Amino acid sequence: MVNFIEAGNIFSIEGVKNYAHGCNCKGAMGKGIALEFKRRFPEMYKEYRELCMKNEFQPGDVFEYCHGEGYVYNLATQMRMGPNATLDNIRNSIRLMLEMAKENEVSDIAIPAIGAGIGGLNWADVKKVIVEEAAKHPEVALHVVESFKP
């Protein structure tokens, strides 16, 4: 199931403690929502950066991080910073994230409009991929915030 929220903050969705966002594979979280993840979860950022420096985080991968109350799913949507996300990377990382969530009995994940900001993709195309992959895992609800609003 996908719940699209026109505007909001993924960290303010009542009852949701699991989050996902798009990442590059170079270890940089310096802009957009990635910077907020870096600030909120500094230990996660250190582990993510280490994986990147060892070339162990590749496009289409997911780095799952338990933050105590839930999980953060770092989705490898692009190789480097800038407008180079791909729909295949998004599809693969969403699919893998949903499989991981099912294994961990995660029922809700909040996610921003991945790949459509810094990643450079058309949001309508990304949205279609999210809906298609989510349909294969109805046990996990995705709460997709389409634009940030504090």
XYZ file of N, CA and C in Angstrom:
450
model
N 0.837 -1.174 0.000
C 0.000 0.000 0.000
C 0.885 1.242 0.000
N 0.485 2.227 -0.770
C 1.201 3.496 -0.802
C 0.235 4.613 -0.438
N 0.651 5.401 0.539
C -0.107 6.568 0.978
C 0.683 7.797 0.546
N 0.220 8.492 -0.493
C 0.906 9.700 -0.951
C 0.416 10.891 -0.144
N 1.372 11.640 0.373
C 1.089 12.834 1.168
C 1.644 14.010 0.375
N 0.775 14.927 0.004
C 1.172 16.028 -0.870
C 2.329 16.848 -0.296
N 2.240 17.209 0.967
C 3.296 18.008 1.593
C 3.389 17.643 3.061
N 4.598 17.625 3.584
C 4.798 17.307 4.993
C 6.251 16.988 5.278
N 6.461 16.346 6.406
C 7.792 15.990 6.874
C 7.765 14.510 7.230
N 8.630 13.717 6.627
C 8.593 12.272 6.886
C 8.813 11.946 8.356
N 9.504 12.824 9.081
C 9.789 12.568 10.492
C 8.631 12.959 11.406
N 7.557 13.492 10.830
C 6.404 13.930 11.628
C 5.151 13.095 11.399
N 5.262 11.983 10.710
C 4.095 11.138 10.445
C 3.820 10.308 11.684
N 2.656 10.498 12.245
C 2.280 9.851 13.508
C 2.387 8.338 13.414
N 3.085 7.750 14.383
C 3.203 6.302 14.492
C 4.266 5.667 13.611
N 4.948 6.443 12.794
C 5.952 5.885 11.888
C 7.346 6.185 12.433
N 8.146 5.126 12.592
C 9.511 5.240 13.117
C 10.548 4.653 12.168
N 10.109 4.274 10.968
C 11.000 3.705 9.959
C 11.020 4.648 8.761
N 12.229 4.880 8.240
C 12.390 5.889 7.207
C 13.277 5.363 6.086
N 13.102 5.947 4.904
C 13.959 5.628 3.769
C 14.274 6.911 3.020
N 15.389 6.897 2.327
C 15.737 8.027 1.468
C 16.750 7.575 0.433
N 16.855 8.326 -0.648
C 17.803 8.020 -1.696
C 19.188 8.531 -1.358
N 20.195 7.752 -1.725
C 21.600 8.101 -1.444
C 22.447 7.894 -2.687
N 23.609 8.540 -2.656
C 24.625 8.241 -3.663
C 25.569 7.180 -3.083
N 26.452 6.680 -3.898
C 27.368 5.618 -3.472
C 28.787 6.129 -3.234
N 28.922 7.425 -3.034
C 30.226 8.045 -2.810
C 30.421 8.498 -1.367
N 29.413 8.298 -0.512
C 29.563 8.636 0.904
C 29.214 10.059 1.260
N 28.515 10.760 0.380
C 28.170 12.162 0.632
C 26.692 12.304 0.987
N 26.428 12.978 2.081
C 25.073 13.356 2.487
C 25.118 14.842 2.843
N 25.321 15.684 1.843
C 25.536 17.100 2.103
C 24.412 18.019 1.700
N 23.352 17.477 1.064
C 22.247 18.328 0.608
C 20.925 17.599 0.774
N 19.858 18.383 0.686
C 18.516 17.815 0.699
C 18.219 17.035 1.968
N 17.330 16.081 1.841
C 16.915 15.300 3.007
C 18.048 14.424 3.525
N 18.994 14.070 2.656
C 20.140 13.261 3.110
C 20.899 13.974 4.225
N 21.019 15.281 4.122
C 21.699 16.052 5.163
C 20.947 15.949 6.493
N 19.635 15.943 6.436
C 18.838 15.774 7.658
C 19.040 14.389 8.256
N 19.138 13.362 7.423
C 19.428 12.009 7.925
C 20.799 11.978 8.588
N 21.767 12.622 7.978
C 23.121 12.681 8.542
C 23.098 13.331 9.926
N 22.314 14.397 10.079
C 22.218 15.097 11.368
C 21.488 14.253 12.418
N 20.419 13.604 12.014
C 19.616 12.828 12.965
C 20.270 11.508 13.368
N 21.021 10.919 12.450
C 21.590 9.588 12.675
C 23.095 9.597 12.341
N 23.898 10.277 13.161
C 25.329 10.402 12.845
C 26.073 9.066 12.797
N 25.705 8.107 13.633
C 26.363 6.794 13.577
C 26.029 6.068 12.279
N 24.798 6.212 11.814
C 24.395 5.628 10.544
C 25.245 6.211 9.425
N 25.421 7.531 9.472
C 26.215 8.187 8.432
C 27.644 7.636 8.404
N 28.235 7.446 9.565
C 29.605 6.911 9.623
C 29.678 5.528 8.974
N 28.713 4.677 9.284
C 28.697 3.325 8.707
C 28.468 3.375 7.202
N 27.547 4.238 6.769
C 27.262 4.418 5.334
C 28.522 4.879 4.604
N 29.181 5.881 5.155
C 30.387 6.424 4.510
C 31.481 5.351 4.400
N 31.625 4.563 5.448
C 32.620 3.492 5.429
C 32.310 2.469 4.335
N 31.033 2.088 4.222
C 30.634 1.159 3.153
C 30.984 1.733 1.779
N 30.708 3.013 1.603
C 31.003 3.665 0.320
C 32.502 3.688 0.041
N 33.283 4.017 1.053
C 34.733 4.100 0.865
C 35.338 2.730 0.521
N 34.688 1.665 0.958
C 35.139 0.298 0.650
C 34.509 -0.235 -0.641
N 33.720 0.612 -1.321
C 32.981 0.211 -2.526
C 32.030 -0.956 -2.263
N 31.451 -0.993 -1.060
C 30.513 -2.054 -0.686
C 29.066 -1.575 -0.720
N 28.819 -0.397 -1.253
C 27.473 0.154 -1.400
C 27.361 0.605 -2.848
N 26.612 -0.163 -3.624
C 26.533 0.057 -5.066
C 25.102 0.403 -5.491
N 24.933 1.026 -6.662
C 23.598 1.383 -7.131
C 22.633 0.197 -7.073
N 21.453 0.456 -6.516
C 20.435 -0.576 -6.351
C 20.485 -1.264 -4.996
N 21.545 -1.030 -4.220
C 21.688 -1.620 -2.888
C 20.843 -0.870 -1.856
N 20.764 -1.464 -0.675
C 20.137 -0.824 0.486
C 21.040 -1.050 1.688
N 21.331 0.014 2.400
C 22.024 -0.093 3.682
C 20.954 0.122 4.754
N 20.648 -0.963 5.466
C 19.635 -0.937 6.528
C 20.323 -0.620 7.853
N 19.776 0.345 8.571
C 20.359 0.768 9.841
C 19.272 0.794 10.911
N 19.502 0.089 12.008
C 18.562 0.097 13.134
C 18.941 1.256 14.049
N 17.999 2.174 14.257
C 18.279 3.345 15.104
C 17.695 3.203 16.509
N 17.283 2.020 16.869
C 16.775 1.771 18.218
C 15.269 1.668 18.270
N 14.583 2.634 17.666
C 13.114 2.620 17.644
C 12.571 2.108 16.317
N 13.439 1.958 15.345
C 13.032 1.532 14.011
C 14.242 1.448 13.105
N 13.983 1.519 11.812
C 15.045 1.360 10.820
C 15.115 2.565 9.886
N 16.323 2.772 9.363
C 16.532 3.695 8.251
C 17.015 2.845 7.090
N 16.367 3.018 5.954
C 16.754 2.325 4.734
C 17.393 3.345 3.798
N 18.699 3.213 3.635
C 19.460 4.077 2.737
C 19.443 3.415 1.369
N 18.765 4.023 0.420
C 18.573 3.444 -0.898
C 19.602 3.999 -1.874
N 20.381 3.138 -2.478
C 21.419 3.559 -3.421
C 20.786 3.846 -4.782
N 20.294 5.053 -4.938
C 19.574 5.437 -6.148
C 20.483 5.993 -7.236
N 21.720 6.360 -6.863
C 22.632 6.944 -7.841
C 24.085 6.730 -7.421
N 24.972 6.724 -8.384
C 26.383 6.477 -8.099
C 27.034 7.661 -7.394
N 26.766 8.857 -7.874
C 27.393 10.051 -7.312
C 26.347 11.144 -7.117
N 26.739 12.219 -6.455
C 25.819 13.337 -6.259
C 25.470 13.958 -7.615
N 24.293 14.549 -7.667
C 23.876 15.216 -8.892
C 22.752 14.461 -9.581
N 22.329 14.954 -10.722
C 21.175 14.375 -11.426
C 21.534 13.104 -12.198
N 21.799 12.011 -11.466
C 22.151 10.759 -12.146
C 21.489 9.534 -11.537
N 20.369 9.734 -10.830
C 19.595 8.584 -10.336
C 18.987 7.870 -11.548
N 18.726 6.570 -11.398
C 18.065 5.829 -12.478
C 16.839 5.113 -11.932
N 15.884 4.894 -12.809
C 14.684 4.167 -12.402
C 15.011 2.727 -12.036
N 15.982 2.121 -12.707
C 16.383 0.753 -12.358
C 16.955 0.701 -10.946
N 17.793 1.676 -10.583
C 18.343 1.716 -9.227
C 17.241 1.906 -8.203
N 16.289 2.762 -8.521
C 15.169 2.983 -7.600
C 14.344 1.715 -7.463
N 14.032 1.079 -8.569
C 13.240 -0.160 -8.535
C 13.959 -1.224 -7.695
N 15.234 -1.428 -7.949
C 15.981 -2.461 -7.228
C 16.087 -2.156 -5.741
N 16.345 -0.907 -5.391
C 16.493 -0.576 -3.972
C 15.149 -0.600 -3.244
N 14.079 -0.177 -3.886
C 12.747 -0.256 -3.267
C 12.375 -1.720 -3.038
N 12.608 -2.555 -4.039
C 12.300 -3.994 -3.922
C 13.071 -4.611 -2.751
N 14.355 -4.338 -2.679
C 15.194 -4.879 -1.607
C 14.758 -4.341 -0.240
N 14.454 -3.049 -0.170
C 13.991 -2.461 1.091
C 12.712 -3.149 1.579
N 11.778 -3.381 0.682
C 10.511 -4.011 1.073
C 10.729 -5.446 1.541
N 11.658 -6.150 0.929
C 11.986 -7.507 1.379
C 12.603 -7.469 2.777
N 13.512 -6.525 3.011
C 14.121 -6.375 4.337
C 13.069 -6.003 5.379
N 12.188 -5.092 5.022
C 11.135 -4.660 5.946
C 10.241 -5.841 6.325
N 9.888 -6.653 5.359
C 9.055 -7.827 5.641
C 9.772 -8.763 6.611
N 11.055 -9.009 6.381
C 11.835 -9.881 7.267
C 11.862 -9.347 8.702
N 11.898 -8.026 8.846
C 11.971 -7.402 10.173
C 10.597 -7.030 10.733
N 9.548 -7.469 10.054
C 8.173 -7.190 10.471
C 7.896 -5.693 10.610
N 8.485 -4.921 9.703
C 8.234 -3.484 9.637
C 6.958 -3.284 8.827
N 6.011 -2.540 9.377
C 4.732 -2.366 8.692
C 4.562 -1.002 8.030
N 5.369 -0.015 8.413
C 5.233 1.342 7.874
C 6.601 1.966 7.651
N 6.780 2.608 6.509
C 8.016 3.332 6.201
C 7.643 4.677 5.597
N 8.251 5.740 6.110
C 8.075 7.073 5.543
C 9.220 7.350 4.591
N 8.890 7.924 3.438
C 9.887 8.130 2.394
C 9.585 9.433 1.649
N 10.633 10.196 1.316
C 10.410 11.403 0.515
C 10.316 11.046 -0.971
N 10.182 12.046 -1.813
C 10.114 11.861 -3.267
C 11.526 11.568 -3.791
N 11.966 10.332 -3.603
C 13.334 9.946 -3.960
C 13.590 10.071 -5.460
N 14.826 10.437 -5.788
C 15.261 10.480 -7.179
C 14.764 11.654 -7.992
N 13.791 12.396 -7.475
C 13.173 13.458 -8.261
C 13.704 14.847 -7.917
N 14.473 14.951 -6.862
C 15.066 16.236 -6.513
C 16.465 16.299 -7.101
N 17.451 16.142 -6.243
C 18.852 16.161 -6.665
C 19.124 15.067 -7.701
N 18.418 13.936 -7.588
C 18.629 12.810 -8.502
C 18.266 13.082 -9.945
N 17.373 14.067 -10.184
C 17.073 14.514 -11.529
C 16.010 13.762 -12.309
N 15.313 12.806 -11.700
C 14.296 12.046 -12.432
C 12.932 12.741 -12.397
N 12.076 12.354 -13.320
C 10.704 12.839 -13.364
C 9.909 12.142 -12.251
N 9.259 12.925 -11.394
C 8.549 12.362 -10.247
C 7.440 11.395 -10.665
N 6.734 11.681 -11.740
C 5.657 10.783 -12.189
C 6.212 9.393 -12.520
N 7.397 9.340 -13.102
C 8.026 8.051 -13.436
C 8.442 7.306 -12.168
N 9.029 8.024 -11.223
C 9.457 7.407 -9.961
C 8.244 6.901 -9.190
N 7.214 7.712 -9.149
C 5.979 7.364 -8.435
C 5.405 6.038 -8.962
N 5.421 5.867 -10.272
C 4.919 4.636 -10.894
C 5.728 3.427 -10.421
N 7.050 3.569 -10.370
C 7.919 2.480 -9.907
C 7.607 2.135 -8.448
N 7.445 3.149 -7.616
C 7.134 2.917 -6.199
C 5.826 2.147 -6.057
N 4.805 2.564 -6.786
C 3.500 1.895 -6.722
C 3.615 0.443 -7.184
N 4.327 0.211 -8.279
C 4.483 -1.152 -8.804
C 5.183 -2.062 -7.800
N 6.255 -1.597 -7.205
C 6.996 -2.426 -6.251
C 6.218 -2.615 -4.947
N 5.570 -1.569 -4.475
C 4.793 -1.669 -3.231
C 3.636 -2.659 -3.370
N 3.078 -2.778 -4.562
C 1.960 -3.704 -4.785
C 2.374 -5.156 -4.522
N 3.664 -5.445 -4.638
C 4.173 -6.800 -4.409
C 4.363 -7.107 -2.924
N 4.266 -6.078 -2.079
C 4.455 -6.233 -0.636
C 3.369 -5.463 0.121
N 2.132 -5.923 0.046
C 1.037 -5.187 0.694
C 1.133 -5.143 2.220
N 2.006 -5.965 2.798
C 2.164 -5.968 4.249
C 2.958 -4.766 4.760
N 3.584 -4.016 3.848
C 4.368 -2.836 4.227
C 3.729 -1.601 3.600
N 3.326 -0.660 4.447
C 2.741 0.593 3.956
C 3.845 1.628 3.771
N 3.881 2.224 2.585
C 4.811 3.313 2.318
C 4.058 4.633 2.414
N 4.583 5.552 3.195
C 4.007 6.890 3.346
C 4.946 7.839 2.620
N 4.581 8.228 1.411
C 5.458 8.994 0.531
C 5.089 10.474 0.591
N 6.004 11.282 1.125
C 5.799 12.725 1.195
C 6.356 13.318 -0.104
N 5.456 13.912 -0.884
C 5.850 14.391 -2.211
C 6.597 15.713 -2.196
N 6.370 16.540 -1.207
C 7.158 17.767 -1.061
C 7.289 18.102 0.418
N 8.460 18.609 0.778
C 8.748 18.922 2.184
C 7.987 20.154 2.640
N 7.410 20.036 3.820
C 6.754 21.166 4.467
C 6.992 20.998 5.974
N 7.668 21.967 6.591
C 7.959 21.827 8.038
C 6.713 21.778 8.910
